[in-house]
Coordinates of N, CA and C in Angstrom, one line a residue:
M130 N -22.7 217.6 145.4 CA -21.5 218.4 145.2 C -21.2 218.5 143.7
G131 N -21.3 217.4 143.0 CA -21.0 217.4 141.6 C -21.8 218.4 140.8
L132 N -23.1 218.4 141.1 CA -24.0 219.3 140.4 C -23.7 220.8 140.7
L133 N -23.4 221.1 141.9 CA -23.0 222.5 142.3 C -21.7 222.8 141.6
N134 N -20.7 221.9 141.6 CA -19.4 222.1 140.9 C -19.6 222.3 139.4
L135 N -20.5 221.5 138.8 CA -20.7 221.6 137.4 C -21.4 223.0 137.1
A136 N -22.4 223.3 137.9 CA -23.1 224.6 137.7 C -22.1 225.8 137.8
G137 N -21.1 225.7 138.7 CA -20.2 226.8 138.8 C -19.3 226.9 137.6
G138 N -19.1 225.9 136.9 CA -18.2 225.9 135.7 C -19.0 226.3 134.4
I139 N -20.3 226.2 134.4 CA -21.0 226.5 133.2 C -22.0 227.7 133.3
T140 N -22.2 228.2 134.5 CA -23.2 229.3 134.7 C -22.4 230.6 134.6
T141 N -22.8 231.4 133.7 CA -22.1 232.7 133.5 C -22.9 233.8 134.3
L142 N -22.1 234.7 134.8 CA -22.7 235.8 135.6 C -22.4 237.1 134.8
P143 N -23.2 238.2 135.1 CA -23.0 239.4 134.4 C -21.6 240.0 134.9
S144 N -20.9 240.6 134.0 CA -19.6 241.2 134.3 C -19.8 242.4 135.2
T145 N -18.9 242.5 136.3 CA -19.0 243.6 137.2 C -17.9 244.6 136.9
D146 N -16.9 244.2 136.2 CA -15.8 245.2 135.9 C -15.9 245.9 134.6
G147 N -17.0 245.7 133.9 CA -17.2 246.4 132.6 C -16.6 245.8 131.4
S148 N -16.0 244.6 131.5 CA -15.4 243.9 130.4 C -16.5 243.0 129.7
E149 N -17.1 243.6 128.7 CA -18.1 242.8 128.0 C -17.5 241.8 127.1
G150 N -18.2 240.7 126.9 CA -17.7 239.7 125.9 C -16.9 238.6 126.6
V151 N -16.3 238.9 127.7 CA -15.5 237.9 128.4 C -16.4 237.2 129.5
P152 N -16.6 235.9 129.3 CA -17.5 235.2 130.3 C -16.9 235.2 131.7
Y153 N -17.8 235.4 132.6 CA -17.5 235.4 134.0 C -18.3 234.3 134.7
Y154 N -17.7 233.3 135.2 CA -18.4 232.1 135.7 C -18.6 232.1 137.2
L155 N -19.6 231.3 137.6 CA -19.9 231.3 139.0 C -18.8 230.8 139.9
N156 N -17.9 229.9 139.4 CA -16.8 229.5 140.1 C -15.8 230.6 140.4
E157 N -15.8 231.7 139.6 CA -14.9 232.8 139.8 C -15.5 233.8 140.8
L158 N -16.7 233.6 141.4 CA -17.3 234.5 142.3 C -16.6 234.4 143.6
W159 N -16.1 235.5 144.2 CA -15.5 235.5 145.5 C -16.5 235.9 146.5
V160 N -16.6 235.1 147.5 CA -17.5 235.4 148.7 C -16.8 236.4 149.6
S161 N -15.5 236.1 149.8 CA -14.6 237.0 150.6 C -13.3 237.1 149.8
R162 N -12.9 238.3 149.6 CA -11.8 238.6 148.6 C -10.6 237.7 148.8
E163 N -10.3 237.0 147.7 CA -9.1 236.2 147.6 C -8.8 235.0 148.4
W164 N -9.8 234.6 149.3 CA -9.6 233.4 150.1 C -10.8 232.5 150.2
L165 N -12.0 233.0 149.8 CA -13.2 232.2 149.9 C -14.0 232.4 148.7
S166 N -14.0 231.4 147.8 CA -14.7 231.6 146.5 C -15.9 230.6 146.6
Y167 N -16.8 230.7 145.5 CA -17.9 229.8 145.4 C -17.4 228.3 145.3
S168 N -16.3 228.1 144.5 CA -15.8 226.8 144.4 C -15.3 226.2 145.7
T169 N -14.6 227.1 146.5 CA -14.1 226.6 147.8 C -15.3 226.2 148.7
C170 N -16.3 227.0 148.7 CA -17.5 226.7 149.5 C -18.1 225.3 149.1
V171 N -18.2 225.1 147.8 CA -18.8 223.8 147.3 C -17.9 222.7 147.8
H172 N -16.6 222.8 147.7 CA -15.7 221.7 148.1 C -15.8 221.4 149.6
V173 N -15.8 222.5 150.4 CA -16.0 222.3 151.9 C -17.3 221.6 152.2
Y174 N -18.4 222.1 151.6 CA -19.7 221.5 151.8 C -19.8 220.0 151.3
G175 N -19.2 219.8 150.1 CA -19.3 218.5 149.6 C -18.5 217.4 150.4
L176 N -17.3 217.8 150.8 CA -16.6 216.8 151.6 C -17.1 216.7 153.0
G177 N -17.8 217.7 153.5 CA -18.5 217.6 154.8 C -19.6 216.6 154.7
V178 N -20.4 216.6 153.6 CA -21.5 215.7 153.4 C -20.9 214.3 153.3
I179 N -19.8 214.1 152.5 CA -19.3 212.8 152.3 C -18.7 212.2 153.6
T180 N -18.1 213.1 154.4 CA -17.6 212.6 155.7 C -18.7 212.2 156.6
W181 N -19.8 213.0 156.7 CA -21.0 212.6 157.5 C -21.6 211.3 157.0
A182 N -21.7 211.1 155.7 CA -22.2 209.9 155.1 C -21.4 208.7 155.4
N183 N -20.1 208.9 155.4 CA -19.2 207.8 155.8 C -19.4 207.4 157.2
W184 N -19.5 208.4 158.1 CA -19.7 208.1 159.5 C -21.1 207.4 159.8
Q185 N -22.1 207.9 159.1 CA -23.4 207.3 159.3 C -23.4 205.8 158.7
T186 N -22.7 205.6 157.6 CA -22.6 204.2 157.1 C -21.9 203.3 158.1
M187 N -20.8 203.8 158.6 CA -20.1 203.0 159.6 C -20.9 202.7 160.8
C188 N -21.6 203.7 161.3 CA -22.5 203.5 162.5 C -23.5 202.5 162.2
N189 N -24.2 202.6 161.0 CA -25.2 201.6 160.7 C -24.7 200.2 160.6
I190 N -23.6 200.0 160.0 CA -23.0 198.7 159.8 C -22.7 198.1 161.2
I191 N -22.1 198.9 162.1 CA -21.7 198.3 163.4 C -23.0 198.0 164.2
H192 N -24.0 198.9 164.1 CA -25.2 198.7 164.8 C -26.0 197.4 164.3
S193 N -26.0 197.3 163.0 CA -26.8 196.1 162.5 C -26.1 194.8 162.8
R194 N -24.7 194.8 162.8 CA -24.0 193.5 163.0 C -23.9 193.2 164.5
Y195 N -23.6 194.2 165.3 CA -23.2 194.0 166.7 C -24.2 194.6 167.7
Q196 N -25.2 195.3 167.3 CA -26.2 195.9 168.1 C -25.5 196.9 169.1
R197 N -24.5 197.6 168.7 CA -23.8 198.5 169.5 C -23.8 199.9 168.9
R198 N -23.8 200.9 169.8 CA -23.7 202.3 169.3 C -22.2 202.6 169.2
L199 N -21.8 203.2 168.0 CA -20.5 203.6 167.8 C -20.2 205.0 168.3
M200 N -19.1 205.1 169.1 CA -18.7 206.4 169.6 C -17.5 206.9 168.7
P201 N -17.5 208.2 168.4 CA -16.5 208.8 167.5 C -15.1 208.9 168.2
S202 N -14.3 207.9 168.1 CA -12.9 208.0 168.7 C -12.0 208.7 167.6
A203 N -10.8 209.0 168.0 CA -9.9 209.6 167.0 C -9.6 208.7 165.8
G204 N -9.4 207.4 166.1 CA -9.1 206.5 165.0 C -10.2 206.3 164.0
L205 N -11.5 206.3 164.6 CA -12.6 206.1 163.7 C -12.9 207.4 162.9
L206 N -12.7 208.5 163.5 CA -12.8 209.8 162.8 C -11.7 209.9 161.7
L207 N -10.5 209.5 162.0 CA -9.5 209.5 161.0 C -9.8 208.6 159.8
L208 N -10.4 207.5 160.1 CA -10.9 206.6 159.0 C -11.9 207.3 158.1
V209 N -12.9 208.0 158.7 CA -13.9 208.6 157.8 C -13.3 209.8 157.1
I210 N -12.4 210.5 157.7 CA -11.8 211.7 157.1 C -11.0 211.3 155.9
T211 N -10.1 210.3 156.1 CA -9.3 209.8 155.0 C -10.1 209.2 153.8
S212 N -11.1 208.5 154.1 CA -11.9 207.9 153.1 C -12.7 209.1 152.3
A213 N -13.1 210.1 153.0 CA -13.8 211.2 152.3 C -12.8 211.9 151.5
I214 N -11.6 212.2 152.0 CA -10.5 212.8 151.2 C -10.2 212.0 149.9
G215 N -10.2 210.7 150.1 CA -10.0 209.8 148.9 C -11.0 210.0 147.9
Y216 N -12.3 210.1 148.3 CA -13.4 210.4 147.3 C -13.1 211.7 146.6
G217 N -12.7 212.7 147.4 CA -12.4 214.0 146.8 C -11.3 214.0 145.8
A218 N -10.2 213.2 146.1 CA -9.1 213.1 145.2 C -9.5 212.4 143.9
I219 N -10.4 211.4 144.0 CA -10.9 210.7 142.8 C -11.6 211.7 141.9
G220 N -12.4 212.6 142.6 CA -13.1 213.6 141.8 C -12.2 214.6 141.1
E221 N -11.1 215.0 141.8 CA -10.1 215.9 141.2 C -9.4 215.2 140.0
I222 N -9.1 213.9 140.2 CA -8.4 213.2 139.1 C -9.4 213.1 137.9
A223 N -10.7 212.9 138.2 CA -11.6 212.8 137.1 C -11.7 214.1 136.3
V224 N -11.7 215.2 137.0 CA -11.7 216.6 136.4 C -10.5 216.8 135.6
L225 N -9.3 216.4 136.1 CA -8.1 216.5 135.4 C -8.0 215.7 134.1
L226 N -8.5 214.5 134.2 CA -8.5 213.6 133.0 C -9.5 214.2 131.9
V227 N -10.7 214.6 132.4 CA -11.6 215.1 131.4 C -11.0 216.4 130.8
D228 N -10.4 217.2 131.6 CA -9.8 218.5 131.1 C -8.7 218.2 130.0
Y229 N -7.9 217.2 130.3 CA -6.8 216.9 129.4 C -7.2 216.2 128.2
C230 N -8.3 215.4 128.3 CA -8.7 214.6 127.1 C -9.7 215.3 126.2
F231 N -10.5 216.2 126.8 CA -11.6 216.8 126.0 C -11.6 218.3 125.8
S232 N -10.7 219.0 126.5 CA -10.7 220.5 126.5 C -9.4 221.0 125.8
S233 N -9.6 222.0 124.9 CA -8.4 222.6 124.3 C -7.8 223.7 125.3
E234 N -8.7 224.2 126.2 CA -8.2 225.2 127.2 C -8.0 224.4 128.5
R235 N -6.8 224.5 129.0 CA -6.5 223.8 130.3 C -7.1 224.6 131.5
V236 N -8.2 224.1 132.0 CA -8.9 224.7 133.1 C -8.3 224.2 134.4
A237 N -8.0 222.9 134.5 CA -7.5 222.3 135.7 C -6.0 222.6 135.8
D238 N -5.5 223.2 136.8 CA -4.1 223.4 137.0 C -3.7 223.0 138.4
F239 N -2.4 222.9 138.6 CA -1.9 222.4 139.9 C -2.4 223.3 141.1
G240 N -2.4 224.6 140.9 CA -2.8 225.5 142.0 C -4.3 225.4 142.3
N241 N -5.1 225.2 141.3 CA -6.6 225.0 141.5 C -6.8 223.7 142.2
I242 N -6.1 222.6 141.8 CA -6.3 221.3 142.4 C -5.8 221.4 143.9
C243 N -4.7 222.0 144.2 CA -4.3 222.2 145.6 C -5.3 222.9 146.4
K244 N -5.9 224.0 145.8 CA -6.9 224.8 146.6 C -8.1 223.9 146.8
N245 N -8.5 223.1 145.9 CA -9.7 222.3 146.0 C -9.4 221.2 147.1
M246 N -8.2 220.6 147.0 CA -7.9 219.5 148.0 C -7.8 220.1 149.4
T247 N -7.3 221.3 149.6 CA -7.3 222.0 150.9 C -8.7 222.2 151.4
A248 N -9.5 222.7 150.5 CA -10.9 222.9 150.9 C -11.6 221.6 151.3
N249 N -11.3 220.5 150.6 CA -11.8 219.2 150.9 C -11.4 218.8 152.3
L250 N -10.1 219.0 152.6 CA -9.6 218.6 153.9 C -10.3 219.5 155.0
C251 N -10.5 220.7 154.8 CA -11.2 221.6 155.7 C -12.6 221.1 156.0
G252 N -13.3 220.8 154.9 CA -14.7 220.3 155.0 C -14.7 219.0 155.8
A253 N -13.8 218.1 155.6 CA -13.8 216.8 156.3 C -13.4 217.0 157.8
L254 N -12.4 217.8 158.0 CA -12.1 218.1 159.4 C -13.2 218.8 160.2
L255 N -13.8 219.8 159.6 CA -14.9 220.5 160.3 C -16.0 219.6 160.6
T256 N -16.4 218.7 159.7 CA -17.5 217.8 159.9 C -17.1 216.8 161.0
S257 N -15.9 216.3 161.0 CA -15.4 215.3 162.1 C -15.5 216.0 163.4
V258 N -15.2 217.3 163.5 CA -15.3 218.0 164.8 C -16.7 218.1 165.2
L259 N -17.6 218.4 164.3 CA -19.1 218.4 164.6 C -19.6 217.1 165.0
I260 N -19.1 216.0 164.4 CA -19.5 214.6 164.8 C -19.1 214.4 166.2
K261 N -17.9 214.7 166.5 CA -17.4 214.5 167.9 C -18.2 215.3 168.9
L262 N -18.4 216.6 168.6 CA -19.1 217.4 169.5 C -20.6 217.0 169.7
R263 N -21.2 216.5 168.7 CA -22.6 216.0 168.8 C -22.7 214.7 169.6
N264 N -21.6 213.9 169.7 CA -21.6 212.7 170.5 C -20.9 212.8 171.8
L265 N -20.7 214.0 172.4 CA -20.1 214.1 173.7 C -21.0 213.7 174.8

């Protein structure tokens, strides 16, 4: 996720509106007008992967210690969702700190962070639903 996010911030695209000289970055690419951007897709995918990795880690720990198969209950899924969202929040804080310490242009703003955290929540919730459906 970090590499895709970094690529979105540094990869320039050709301008489609005729304004030459103004950089147009991959993160500004809208997949669906005004609600689904490249950046949103990266955050949904990234937190989905983190949620799945958290679930697999917990399953492996329980299996190796107790030789039992773990079933996805609401409480266990809530645990993997909240831990994944915590990882996402740490990533957003890191971006904010780097932006304030090393950039003269303020890229990270409250609206962008809220959009990213909402996408993170959607990715974690979607993955938890898929985990539950897979184990029915």
